[in-house]
Structure formats: C-alpha cells, structure tokens
Coordinates of C-alpha atoms in Angstrom, one line a residue:
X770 CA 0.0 0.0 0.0
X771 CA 1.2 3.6 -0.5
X772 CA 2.1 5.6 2.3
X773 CA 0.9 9.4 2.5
X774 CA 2.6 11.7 4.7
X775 CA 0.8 15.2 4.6
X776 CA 2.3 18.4 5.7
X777 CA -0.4 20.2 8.1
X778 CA -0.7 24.0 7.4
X779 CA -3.2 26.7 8.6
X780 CA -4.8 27.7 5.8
X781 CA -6.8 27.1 3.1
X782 CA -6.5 23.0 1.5
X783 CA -5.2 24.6 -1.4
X784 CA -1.9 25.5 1.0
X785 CA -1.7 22.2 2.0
X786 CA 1.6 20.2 0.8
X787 CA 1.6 16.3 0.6
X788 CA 4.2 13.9 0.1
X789 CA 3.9 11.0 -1.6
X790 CA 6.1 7.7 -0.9
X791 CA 7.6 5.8 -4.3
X792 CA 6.0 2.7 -4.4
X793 CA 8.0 0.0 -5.9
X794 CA 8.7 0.0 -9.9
X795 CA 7.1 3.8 -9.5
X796 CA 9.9 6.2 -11.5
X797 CA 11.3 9.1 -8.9
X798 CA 10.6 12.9 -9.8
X799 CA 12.0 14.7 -11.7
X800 CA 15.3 15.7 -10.1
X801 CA 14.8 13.6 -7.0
X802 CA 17.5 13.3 -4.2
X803 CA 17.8 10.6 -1.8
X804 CA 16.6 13.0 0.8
X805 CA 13.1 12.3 2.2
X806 CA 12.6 14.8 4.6
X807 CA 9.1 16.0 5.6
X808 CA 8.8 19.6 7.4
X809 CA 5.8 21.0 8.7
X810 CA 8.2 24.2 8.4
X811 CA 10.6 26.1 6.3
X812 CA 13.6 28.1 6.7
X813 CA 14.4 30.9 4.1
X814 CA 18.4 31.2 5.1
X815 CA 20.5 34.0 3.9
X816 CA 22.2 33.5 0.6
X817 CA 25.6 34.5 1.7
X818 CA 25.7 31.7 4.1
X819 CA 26.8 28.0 3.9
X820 CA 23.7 26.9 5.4
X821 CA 21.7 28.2 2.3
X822 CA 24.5 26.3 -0.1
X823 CA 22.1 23.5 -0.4
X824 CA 18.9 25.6 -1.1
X825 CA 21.0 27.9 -4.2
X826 CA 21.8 24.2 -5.6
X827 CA 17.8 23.1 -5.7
X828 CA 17.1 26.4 -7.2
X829 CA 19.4 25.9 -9.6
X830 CA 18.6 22.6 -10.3
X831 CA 14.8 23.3 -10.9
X832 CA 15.6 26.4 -12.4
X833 CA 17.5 24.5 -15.3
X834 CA 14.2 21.8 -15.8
X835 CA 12.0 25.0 -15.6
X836 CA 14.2 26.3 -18.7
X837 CA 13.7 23.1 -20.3
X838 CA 9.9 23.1 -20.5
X839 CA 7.7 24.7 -23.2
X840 CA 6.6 28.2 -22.3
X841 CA 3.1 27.1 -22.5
X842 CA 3.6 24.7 -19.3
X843 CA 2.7 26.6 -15.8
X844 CA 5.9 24.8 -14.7
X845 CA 8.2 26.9 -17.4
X846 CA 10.6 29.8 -16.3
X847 CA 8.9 31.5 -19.5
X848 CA 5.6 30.6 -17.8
X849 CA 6.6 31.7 -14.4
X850 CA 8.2 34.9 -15.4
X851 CA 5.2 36.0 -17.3
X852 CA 3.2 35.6 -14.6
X853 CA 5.1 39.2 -13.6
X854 CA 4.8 40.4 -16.8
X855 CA 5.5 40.2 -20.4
X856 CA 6.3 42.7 -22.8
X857 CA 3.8 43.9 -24.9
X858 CA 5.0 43.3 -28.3
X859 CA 8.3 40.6 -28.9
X860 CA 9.6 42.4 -32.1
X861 CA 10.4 39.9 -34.7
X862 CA 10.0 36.0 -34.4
X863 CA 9.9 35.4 -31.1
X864 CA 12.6 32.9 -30.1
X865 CA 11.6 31.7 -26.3
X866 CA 7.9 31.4 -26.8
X867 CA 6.8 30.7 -30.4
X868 CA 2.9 31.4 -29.4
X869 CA 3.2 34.6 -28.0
X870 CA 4.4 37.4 -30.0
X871 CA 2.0 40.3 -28.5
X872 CA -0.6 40.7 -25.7
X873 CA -3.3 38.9 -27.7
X874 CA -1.6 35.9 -27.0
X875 CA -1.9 36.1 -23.5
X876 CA -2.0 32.8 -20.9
X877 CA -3.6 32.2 -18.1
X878 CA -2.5 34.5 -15.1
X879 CA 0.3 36.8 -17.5
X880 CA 0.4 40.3 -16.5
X881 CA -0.6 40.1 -12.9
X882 CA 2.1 41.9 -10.6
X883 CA 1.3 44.8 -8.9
X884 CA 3.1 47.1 -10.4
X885 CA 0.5 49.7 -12.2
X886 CA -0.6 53.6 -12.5
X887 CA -4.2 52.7 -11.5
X888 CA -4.2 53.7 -8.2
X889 CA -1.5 55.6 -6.0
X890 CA -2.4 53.8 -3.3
X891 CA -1.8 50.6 -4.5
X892 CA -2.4 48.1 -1.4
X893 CA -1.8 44.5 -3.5
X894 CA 2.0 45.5 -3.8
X895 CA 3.3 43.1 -0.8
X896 CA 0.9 40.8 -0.5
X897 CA 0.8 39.6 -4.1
X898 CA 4.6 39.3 -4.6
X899 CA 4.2 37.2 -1.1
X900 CA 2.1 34.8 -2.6
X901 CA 3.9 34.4 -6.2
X902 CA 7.2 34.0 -4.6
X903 CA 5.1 31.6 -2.3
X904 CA 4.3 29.3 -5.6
X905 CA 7.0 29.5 -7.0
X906 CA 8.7 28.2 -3.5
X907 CA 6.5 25.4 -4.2
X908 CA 7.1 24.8 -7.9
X909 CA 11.1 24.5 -6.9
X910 CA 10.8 22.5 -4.2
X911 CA 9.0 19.4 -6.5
X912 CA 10.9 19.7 -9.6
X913 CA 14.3 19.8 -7.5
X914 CA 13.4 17.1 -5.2
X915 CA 14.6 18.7 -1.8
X916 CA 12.3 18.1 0.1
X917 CA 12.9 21.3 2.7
X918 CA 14.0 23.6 0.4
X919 CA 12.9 27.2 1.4
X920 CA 13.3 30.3 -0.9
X921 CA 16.8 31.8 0.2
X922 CA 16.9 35.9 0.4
X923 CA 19.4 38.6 -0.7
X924 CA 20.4 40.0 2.6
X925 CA 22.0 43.0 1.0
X926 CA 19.8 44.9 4.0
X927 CA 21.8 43.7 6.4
X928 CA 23.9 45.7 8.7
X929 CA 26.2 43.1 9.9
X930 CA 29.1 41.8 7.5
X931 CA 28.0 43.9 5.2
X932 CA 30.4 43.9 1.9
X933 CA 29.6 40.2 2.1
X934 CA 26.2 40.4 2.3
X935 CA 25.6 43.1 -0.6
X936 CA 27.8 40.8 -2.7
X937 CA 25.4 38.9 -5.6
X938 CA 25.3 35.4 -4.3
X939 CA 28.3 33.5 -6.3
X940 CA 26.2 31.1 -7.8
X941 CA 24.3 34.0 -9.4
X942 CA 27.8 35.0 -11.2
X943 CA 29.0 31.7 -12.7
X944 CA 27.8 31.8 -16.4
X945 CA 27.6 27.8 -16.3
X946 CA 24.6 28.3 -13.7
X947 CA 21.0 28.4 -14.8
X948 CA 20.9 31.0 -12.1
X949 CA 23.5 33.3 -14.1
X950 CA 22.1 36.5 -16.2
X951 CA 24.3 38.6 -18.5
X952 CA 21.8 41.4 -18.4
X953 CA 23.0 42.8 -14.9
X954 CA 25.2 45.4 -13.6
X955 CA 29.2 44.5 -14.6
X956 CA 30.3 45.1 -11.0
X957 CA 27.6 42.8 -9.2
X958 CA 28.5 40.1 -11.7
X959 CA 32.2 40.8 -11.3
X960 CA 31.8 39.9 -7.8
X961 CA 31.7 43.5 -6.4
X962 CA 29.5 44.2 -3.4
X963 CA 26.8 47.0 -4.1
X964 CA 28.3 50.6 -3.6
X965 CA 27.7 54.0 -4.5
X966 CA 24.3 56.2 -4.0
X967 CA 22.0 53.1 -3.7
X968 CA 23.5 52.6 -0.6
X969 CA 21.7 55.0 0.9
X970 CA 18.4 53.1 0.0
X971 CA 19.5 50.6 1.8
X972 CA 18.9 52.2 5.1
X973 CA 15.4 51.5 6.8
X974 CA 15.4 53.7 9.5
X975 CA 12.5 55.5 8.1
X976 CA 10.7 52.8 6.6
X977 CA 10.4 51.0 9.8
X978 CA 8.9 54.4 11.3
X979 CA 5.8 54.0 9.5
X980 CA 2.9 52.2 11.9
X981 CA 0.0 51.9 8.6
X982 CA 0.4 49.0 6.5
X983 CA -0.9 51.4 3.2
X984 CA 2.1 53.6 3.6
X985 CA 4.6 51.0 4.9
X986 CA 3.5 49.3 0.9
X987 CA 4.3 52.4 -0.5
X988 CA 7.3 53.5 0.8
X989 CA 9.2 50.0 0.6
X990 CA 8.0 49.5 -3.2
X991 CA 9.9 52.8 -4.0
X992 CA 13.3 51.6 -2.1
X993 CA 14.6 49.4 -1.3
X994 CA 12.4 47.5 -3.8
X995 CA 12.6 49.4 -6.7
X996 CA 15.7 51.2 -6.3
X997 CA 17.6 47.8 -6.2
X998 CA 15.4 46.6 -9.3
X999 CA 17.0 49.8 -10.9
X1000 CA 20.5 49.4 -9.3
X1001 CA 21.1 45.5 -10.2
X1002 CA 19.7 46.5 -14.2
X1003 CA 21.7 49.4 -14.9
X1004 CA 23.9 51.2 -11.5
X1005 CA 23.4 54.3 -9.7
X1006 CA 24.2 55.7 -13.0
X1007 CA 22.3 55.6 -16.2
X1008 CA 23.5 56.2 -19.9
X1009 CA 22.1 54.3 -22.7
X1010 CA 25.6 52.7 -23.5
X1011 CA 24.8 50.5 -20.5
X1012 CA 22.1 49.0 -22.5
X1013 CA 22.5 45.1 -22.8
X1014 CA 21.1 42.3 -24.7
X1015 CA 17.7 41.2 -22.9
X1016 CA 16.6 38.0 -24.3
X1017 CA 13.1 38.7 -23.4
X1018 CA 12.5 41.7 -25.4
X1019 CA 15.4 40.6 -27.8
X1020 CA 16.8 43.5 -28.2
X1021 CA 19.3 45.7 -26.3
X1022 CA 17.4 47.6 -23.5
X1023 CA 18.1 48.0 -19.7
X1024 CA 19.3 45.2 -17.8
X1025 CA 16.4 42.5 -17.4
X1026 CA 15.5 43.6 -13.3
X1027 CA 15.2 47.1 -14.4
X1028 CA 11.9 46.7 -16.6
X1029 CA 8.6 45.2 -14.9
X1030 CA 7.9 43.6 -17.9
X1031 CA 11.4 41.5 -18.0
X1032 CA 12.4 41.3 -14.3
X1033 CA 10.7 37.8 -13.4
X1034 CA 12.7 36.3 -16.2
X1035 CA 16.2 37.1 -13.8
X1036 CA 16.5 34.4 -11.6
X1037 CA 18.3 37.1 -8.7
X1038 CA 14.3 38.8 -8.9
X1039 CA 12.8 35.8 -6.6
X1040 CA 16.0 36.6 -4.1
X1041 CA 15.4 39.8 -4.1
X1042 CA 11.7 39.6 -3.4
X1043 CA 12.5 37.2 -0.5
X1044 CA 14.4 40.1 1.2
X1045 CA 11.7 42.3 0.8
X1046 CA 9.5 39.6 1.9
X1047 CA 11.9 39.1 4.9
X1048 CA 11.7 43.1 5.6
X1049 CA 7.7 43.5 5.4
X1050 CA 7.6 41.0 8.2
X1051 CA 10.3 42.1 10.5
X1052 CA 8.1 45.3 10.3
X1053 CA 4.9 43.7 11.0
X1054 CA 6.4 42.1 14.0
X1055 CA 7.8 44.7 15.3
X1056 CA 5.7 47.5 17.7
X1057 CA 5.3 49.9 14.7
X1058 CA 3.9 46.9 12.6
X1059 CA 0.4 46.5 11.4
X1060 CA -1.3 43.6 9.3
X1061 CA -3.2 44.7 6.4
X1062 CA -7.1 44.7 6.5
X1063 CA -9.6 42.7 4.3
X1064 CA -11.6 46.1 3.8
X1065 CA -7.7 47.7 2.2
X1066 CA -7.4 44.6 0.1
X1067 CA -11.0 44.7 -1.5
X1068 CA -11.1 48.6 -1.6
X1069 CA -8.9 47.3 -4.6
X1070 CA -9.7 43.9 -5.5
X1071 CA -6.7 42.6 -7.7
X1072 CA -6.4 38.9 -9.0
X1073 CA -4.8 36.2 -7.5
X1074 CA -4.1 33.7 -9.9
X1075 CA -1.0 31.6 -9.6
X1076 CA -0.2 27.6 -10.2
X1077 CA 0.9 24.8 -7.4
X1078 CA 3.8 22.4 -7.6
X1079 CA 1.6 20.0 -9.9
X1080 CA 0.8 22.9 -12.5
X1081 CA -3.0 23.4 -11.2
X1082 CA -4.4 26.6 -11.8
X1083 CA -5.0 28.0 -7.9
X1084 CA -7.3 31.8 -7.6
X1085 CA -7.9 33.6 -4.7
X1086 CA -10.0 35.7 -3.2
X1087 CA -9.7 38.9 -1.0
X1088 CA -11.3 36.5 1.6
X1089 CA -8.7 33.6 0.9
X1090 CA -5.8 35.8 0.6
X1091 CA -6.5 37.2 4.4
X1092 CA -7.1 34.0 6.0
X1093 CA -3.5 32.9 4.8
X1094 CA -1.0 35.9 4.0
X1095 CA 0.2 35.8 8.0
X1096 CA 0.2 31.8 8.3
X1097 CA 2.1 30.4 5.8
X1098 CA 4.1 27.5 6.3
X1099 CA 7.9 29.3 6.4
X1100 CA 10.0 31.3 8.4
X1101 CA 13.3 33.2 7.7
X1102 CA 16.4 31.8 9.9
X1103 CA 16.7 35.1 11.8
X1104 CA 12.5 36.7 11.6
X1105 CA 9.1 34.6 12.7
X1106 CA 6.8 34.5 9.5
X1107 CA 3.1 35.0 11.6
X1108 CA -0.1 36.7 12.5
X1109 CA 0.7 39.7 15.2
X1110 CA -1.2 39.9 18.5
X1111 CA -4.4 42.6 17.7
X1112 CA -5.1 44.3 20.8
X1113 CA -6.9 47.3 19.1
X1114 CA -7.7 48.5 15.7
X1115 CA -5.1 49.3 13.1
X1116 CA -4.0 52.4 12.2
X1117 CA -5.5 52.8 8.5
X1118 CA -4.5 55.3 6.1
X1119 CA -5.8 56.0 2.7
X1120 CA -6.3 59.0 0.6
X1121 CA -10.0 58.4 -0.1
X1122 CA -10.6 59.0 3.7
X1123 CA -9.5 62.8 3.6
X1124 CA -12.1 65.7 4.1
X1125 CA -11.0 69.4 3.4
X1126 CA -10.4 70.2 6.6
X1127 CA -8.1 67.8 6.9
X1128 CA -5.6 69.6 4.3
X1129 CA -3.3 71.6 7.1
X1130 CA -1.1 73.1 3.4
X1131 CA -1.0 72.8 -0.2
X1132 CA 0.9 74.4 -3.3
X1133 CA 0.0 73.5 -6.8
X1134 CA 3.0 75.7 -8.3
X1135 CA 4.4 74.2 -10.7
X1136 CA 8.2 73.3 -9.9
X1137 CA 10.5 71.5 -12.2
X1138 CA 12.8 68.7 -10.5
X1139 CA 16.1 69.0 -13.0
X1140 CA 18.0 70.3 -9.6
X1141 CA 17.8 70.3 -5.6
X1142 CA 14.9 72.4 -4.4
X1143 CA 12.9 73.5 -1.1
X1144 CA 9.2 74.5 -1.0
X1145 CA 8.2 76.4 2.3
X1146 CA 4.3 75.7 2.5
X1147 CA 2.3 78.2 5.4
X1148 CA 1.3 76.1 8.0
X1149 CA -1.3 78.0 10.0
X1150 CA -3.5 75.2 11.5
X1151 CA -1.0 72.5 12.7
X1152 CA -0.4 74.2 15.7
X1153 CA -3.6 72.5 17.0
X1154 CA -2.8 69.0 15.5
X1155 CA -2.4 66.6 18.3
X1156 CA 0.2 64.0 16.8
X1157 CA 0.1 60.5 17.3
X1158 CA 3.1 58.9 19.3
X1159 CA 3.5 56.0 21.4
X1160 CA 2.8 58.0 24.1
X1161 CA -0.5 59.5 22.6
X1162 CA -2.2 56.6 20.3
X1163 CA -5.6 58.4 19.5
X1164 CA -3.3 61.2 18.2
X1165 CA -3.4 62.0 13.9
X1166 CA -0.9 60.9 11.7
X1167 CA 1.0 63.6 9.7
X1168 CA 1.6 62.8 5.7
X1169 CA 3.6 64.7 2.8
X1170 CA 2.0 63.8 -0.2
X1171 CA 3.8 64.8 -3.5
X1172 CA 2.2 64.9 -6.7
X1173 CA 4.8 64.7 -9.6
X1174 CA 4.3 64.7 -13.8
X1175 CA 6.7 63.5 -16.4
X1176 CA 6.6 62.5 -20.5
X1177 CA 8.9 59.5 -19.1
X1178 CA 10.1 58.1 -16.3
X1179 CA 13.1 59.5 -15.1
X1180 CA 15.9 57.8 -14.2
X1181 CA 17.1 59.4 -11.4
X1182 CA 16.1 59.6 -7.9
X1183 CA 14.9 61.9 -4.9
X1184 CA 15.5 62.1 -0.8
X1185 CA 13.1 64.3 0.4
X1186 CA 13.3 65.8 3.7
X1187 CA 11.1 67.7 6.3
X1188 CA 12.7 71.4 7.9
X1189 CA 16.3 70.2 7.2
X1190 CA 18.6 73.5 8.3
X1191 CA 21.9 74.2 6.1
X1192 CA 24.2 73.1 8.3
X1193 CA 22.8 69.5 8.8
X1194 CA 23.8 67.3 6.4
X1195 CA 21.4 65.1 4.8
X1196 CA 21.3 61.5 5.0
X1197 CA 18.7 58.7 5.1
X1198 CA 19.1 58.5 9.0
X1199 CA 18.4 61.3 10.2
X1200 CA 15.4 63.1 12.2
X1201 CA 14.6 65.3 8.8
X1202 CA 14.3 62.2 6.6
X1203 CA 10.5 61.6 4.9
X1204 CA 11.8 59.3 2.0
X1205 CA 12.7 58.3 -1.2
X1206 CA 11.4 59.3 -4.6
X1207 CA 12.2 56.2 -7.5
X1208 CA 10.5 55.4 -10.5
X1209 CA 10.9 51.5 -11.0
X1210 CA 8.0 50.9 -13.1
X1211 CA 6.8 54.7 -13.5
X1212 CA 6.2 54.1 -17.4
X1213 CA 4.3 50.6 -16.8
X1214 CA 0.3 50.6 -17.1
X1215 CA -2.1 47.7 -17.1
X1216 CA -4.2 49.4 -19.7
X1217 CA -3.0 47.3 -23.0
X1218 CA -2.3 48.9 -26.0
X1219 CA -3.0 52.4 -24.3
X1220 CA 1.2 52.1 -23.0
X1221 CA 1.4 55.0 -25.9
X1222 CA 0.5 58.3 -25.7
X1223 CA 1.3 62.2 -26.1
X1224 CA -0.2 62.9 -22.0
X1225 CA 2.1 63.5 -19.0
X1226 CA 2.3 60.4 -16.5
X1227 CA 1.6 61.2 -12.9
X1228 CA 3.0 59.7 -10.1
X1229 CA 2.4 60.6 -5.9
X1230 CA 4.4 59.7 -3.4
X1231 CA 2.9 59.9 0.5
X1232 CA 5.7 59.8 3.2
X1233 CA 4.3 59.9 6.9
X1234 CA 6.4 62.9 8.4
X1235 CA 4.5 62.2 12.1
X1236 CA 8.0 61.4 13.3
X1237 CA 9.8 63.7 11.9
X1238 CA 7.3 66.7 12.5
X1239 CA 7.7 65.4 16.2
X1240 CA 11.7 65.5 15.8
X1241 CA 11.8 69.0 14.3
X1242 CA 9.1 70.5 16.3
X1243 CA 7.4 70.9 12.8
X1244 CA 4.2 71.7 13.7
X1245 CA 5.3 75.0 15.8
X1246 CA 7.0 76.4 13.0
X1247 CA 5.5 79.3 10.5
X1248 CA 5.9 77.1 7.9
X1249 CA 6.5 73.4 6.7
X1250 CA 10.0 73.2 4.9
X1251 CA 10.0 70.8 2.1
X1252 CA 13.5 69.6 1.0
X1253 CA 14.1 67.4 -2.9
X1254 CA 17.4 66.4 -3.8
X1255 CA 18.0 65.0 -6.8
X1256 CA 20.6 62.1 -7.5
X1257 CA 21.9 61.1 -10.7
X1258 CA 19.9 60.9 -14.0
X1259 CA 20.1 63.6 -16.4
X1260 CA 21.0 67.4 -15.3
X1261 CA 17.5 68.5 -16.9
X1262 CA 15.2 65.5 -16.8
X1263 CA 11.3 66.6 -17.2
X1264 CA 9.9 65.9 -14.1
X1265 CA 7.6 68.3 -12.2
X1266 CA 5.6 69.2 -9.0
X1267 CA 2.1 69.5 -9.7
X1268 CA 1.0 69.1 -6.0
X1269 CA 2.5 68.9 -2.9
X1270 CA 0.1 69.0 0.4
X1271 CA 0.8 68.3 4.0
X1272 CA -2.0 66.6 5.1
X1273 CA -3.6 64.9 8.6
X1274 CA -5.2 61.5 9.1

C-alpha cells in the first residue's frame, strides 16, 4: 500500500503540501535526491551563508528543468516569469515562446504583478509578490526534489558583514549556472558588493517608522524594492551605452531587473523579493507593525491567480488571501513568519478618507525637478494637530504627499526631507528624513495597447512625516520646509511638481 505523509498548514487545502512515498517500480521525480525529509516548516536562510548552499543548488537545479519546459507549461521559467509580466509586443520572431508574440496571445494568469498607475495607493503590492514567490517556493521544491528547500533571500539589508552580504550570491555570477544572467550590472556580476548612492536606499530607519500597513507598501515599493530593481539592471548611473542584450524583449534595453515587464525572467528577482519579503515581516512584528485589512485589500480587488507544484491553476479571493497571507508554512532563519497579537484596531490610512479640513497646506505651483529644491508651504493650523506617538495613540498621523508629472520616467532619484537647516547634512538616517522618490515601473500601465501616448504620467508619493514633524518640532514652525534632492539621471530630466500638500489622518 502507498504511504501518504501530509504536511499540516493553517490555511486554506489549497496551501496544503503532501508527500507522496515511491512505491516499488514507481519512477522518482524529476530531479529527486535521496533525501526524504518532511517539514511542517521552512527556513528561508540568507544566501551568503553555507547553510543556504544546499537551497541555491535546488534552485538551480529546478531552475534548469524550468528552462527546459515549453513556455506554454505553468511549470516553465517563460511561464513563471510572465506571470510578472510580459512585454507587450516581442519584435520579430519570437525565439523563447513561439505562441506569443504580443498581448493577444496572452495565458492564463500573465500580467498580474502589482506594479501599475491605476491607483497611487496601491495596497496589492506586498501581499501579491508574497504569494507568487510563495508558488513558486512550491514549484522549486517538486521539480528539484529537496524536500525542505525554502526560498533563500538577498540579505544585502543587512547591517552586519555587510560587503559580504551586498555581494550577488556567487552562484548568481557563474555563467555555467541556470541562475546566471548577463543582463545585470558589470560590477555585481564581477563579484563587487553593491556601492555608491544606492547605498543610501539601503537604510530602513525610516521605513520602519511607519505604523499603517498602506504607507509602509508604498514606501518599501519605491526603495529598497525598486531602487535595487533599478541598481542590479543598470547602476546608480544611467547612460544608454549600459544597455545590454535582454533575451526577453530581444533587443538591447536596460538590464532585465530594471523593466517590470522582463524582471521575473532574472533568476536574482525571486532573491530579491524574499528580502523584501523578509523586511515587510520584521516590520509587521515589530511595535510599529500592522497587518493589512480585508476592507484595504477589496477597496482594490486585484487577481490572484498563480499555479501549485503540480501545474494546477490556484485563484484567490480577498477573503482567501486574508485567512493565509500571515500563516504560511515558512519562516526566515533570523525573523518569525506570523499573525501579530491585535489588541486594538489598526491604524489605516488612505487618501480616499480625507475631508478638506483635513488639508493643514497645499501648493499646486508648478516646480520642475532638474535640480535640488525647497518649498516652504504656510502652515497655520497644525499648531492645534495633536500628533500621534506612542505615548499619545488616539493622536493624527502627519503625511507629505507629492504629486509629480513626467513624459517618461526618469531615471534618477529623490530624498526628500522635512525642515532640514543648512548646516545639517542630509542622509537617510536622520530626524529630517520623509523618504525616497524612485521610479521603477513609472512608465508601466495595465491598460494594453494604451502604453502610448502624447499625455504626461503622474505619479504621488505619500511619506508619513508624524516622526519627523515630532523631531523638528514641525508643527510649531510658520511654515513646513520641504527639501528634494535629486541624485543622478540627467541634469535637466522633465519631471515636475504639480502638488504637494501636508495633510492629517
């Protein structure tokens, strides 16, 4: 008789794993070890470290059968990586996936990430790339045959040994590898540990500040998520003879993680989204920390489509997707993958819950970004504003929301920073710090065959300056000191304010 030995997991059946014992005569899966272990739970391990050694050999392993498979089986890399996004059009014969040439030819669950101008408050962003880095988890572990194998991460966060962990993961730089891409930043493939401006992206002092999941989305989508898509394509610095052959598009673009449309092809992307994974839940565990709501979820209902191990079609619902974001069946070897205690309502913010009165400032003048500048905006009601603390929890949170227009995405950044005097030097870490202003994805709309067109693209980014207003005593002061410094791009890159309002919640 054949034995069944069934992983238990909270959750939905759907989450469930199950092992199945070879009976005799019965051929072993595809890429099947000798190793027969059965864990009820999985440890993502840093990449960097000889524990994960094992883990980057599965991945590369299944990786190499993925590449293997026709793109129309769920199973594929083609498949998987499409399941980000696809270009619109592959000019010419297209020599990965013979039946698809433009979005007509579109498969099940394509074109799904996150990543869009519909909404600037887009809540999906963490919680969808948890579950398709989830699958895919899944997907690795059967077609490799380890048994445990957990997702490693890119610890390139980290603040310990820290040349070694911003260094790719070797594996990732051998061109015999299935995990190797040429389409990446020379120095990271030459073995070089990440260095220059990005660096200061790196730093999360800030981003752990925020205490609403909407914002905490936001701000970690801009950096270090997309700044480190942008950084691992193409450097801190751009120029268009960087451009490198990206087999997806076939053609010579920006490096494969720089575009949304090529960067689940890059084997270093499901890395990369298992830091940020990693950092969303150090966050929610920690005091600041708060677990997103069904209501935020279906004030945007968003698709969940992916496929199990087995190459079964799997959708969610708002309702599914809530029950099992916070109980899934891993943890990371130094952060706790679960539910947090709820002991009162979240803080929720969202920018359809504003009323006039809650605008404390706005300008709408008109001010071009080519160069640093500083907007001083009256503020002549936030001396009443009670501001919410630790020690004052039914105070109002304080939020900078910046309104910005460009032709094209630039490819430079912004720090911005709240009353930041002349002779304090600015850097992510201090008490002035609001954020970061990138524009991974900037040009990307889910709106097909509309990607064209002679209007200006908008973009707003909302900081929560509550700690920082705090810090600076910001909301005693005549006026609320707006500082945007611009790094790298071109000197005259058109990019505008439209808006910028300081705003309570």
């Amino acid at each position: 008789m054949k034995k069944f030995t069934c992983l238990l997991l909270v959750g939905l059946a759907v989450l469930t794993g199950c092992k199945k014992d070879k009976a005799e005569g019965e051929d072993a899966p595809v890429g099947a070890t000798q190793d027969s272990t059965v864990v009820s739970r999985y440890e993502r391990k840093n990449a960097n470290s000889p524990e994960a050694l094992a883990d980057l050999e599965a991945l590369d392993k299944a990786i190499a059968i993925m590449k293997k498979k026709g793109c129309d089986d769920p199973l594929s890399w083609y498949y998987q990586g499409a399941i980000h996004w696809i270009p619109d059009t592959i000019v010419g014969k297209n020599k990965l996936c013979a039946d698809y040439q433009n979005y007509t030819n579109l498969k099940d669950a394509w074109d799904n990430c996150t990543h869009t101008d519909a909404s600037t408050e887009e809540i999906h962003f963490l919680a969808w790339h948890r579950m398709y880095i989830y699958h895919f988890e899944k997907i690795v572990r059967k077609l490799s045959g380890k048994q445990d194998f957990a997702l490693p991460y890119w610890g390139y966060t980290n603040t310990t040994d820290v040349d070694q962990n911003r260094t790719m993961p070797a594996r990732f730089r051998d061109q015999k590898s299935a995990l190797s891409q040429s389409a990446r930043l020379d120095s990271l493939l030459n073995g070089q540990p990440i260095n220059g401006k990005i660096t200061r992206k790196l730093d999360l002092t800030a981003l752990n500040e925020n205490t609403t999941y909407a914002l905490f989305n936001q701000t970690i989508d801009a950096a270090p998520h997309g700044a480190m898509h942008n950084y691992i394509g193409y450097g801190n610095v751009y120029t268009p003879a960087k451009s490198k052959y990206n087999e997806i598009w076939q053609k010579n673009t920006d490096g494969m993680m720089a575009e949304v449309s090529t960067a689940g092809f890059d084997p270093i992307f499901w890395l990369h989204h298992s830091n940020i994974d990693r950092i969303w839940q150090q966050w929610t565990n920690s005091a600041n920390g708060q677990q997103v709501t069904l209501a935020e979820l279906k004030s945007l209902p968003w698709a969940y489509t992916f496929f199990d191990e087995n190459g079964k079609k799997v959708t969610y619902s708002m309702e599914d997707v809530i029950k099992v974001l916070y109980t899934m069946d891993y943890d990371f070897d130094d952060t706790k993958v679960e539910p947090k205690k709820v002991e009162e309502a979240p803080l929720v913010f969202s920018t359809k819950g504003y009323s006039k009165g809650d605008t404390l400032s706005i300008s709408s003048q008109k001010v071009s970004l080519g160069r640093d500048v500083k907007i001083s905006l009256p503020n002549r009601k936030g001396s009443g504003v009670k501001l919410f603390s630790q020690q004052n929890k039914k105070g109002e949170l304080l939020i900078l929301s910046v309104t910005v227009s460009f032709a094209k995405a630039p490819k430079g950044d912004f720090e911005v920073y709240l009353n930041l005097p002349t002779n304090v030097k600015a850097t992510p870490d201090n008490d002035h710090f609001a954020g970061f202003m990138t524009f991974f994805g900037a040009n990307h709309t889910h709106n097909r065959g509309g990607r064209v067109g002679s209007g200006r693209k908008t973009k707003t980014f909302n900081f929560d300056i509550t700690d920082e207003a705090l810090d600076t005593n910001g909301m005693n002061k005549q006026t609320f000191d707006v500082s945007i410094l611009k790094f790298d791009g071109a000197p005259a890159e058109d990019i505008k304010i439209e808006k910028i309002s300081v705003l309570k919640q």
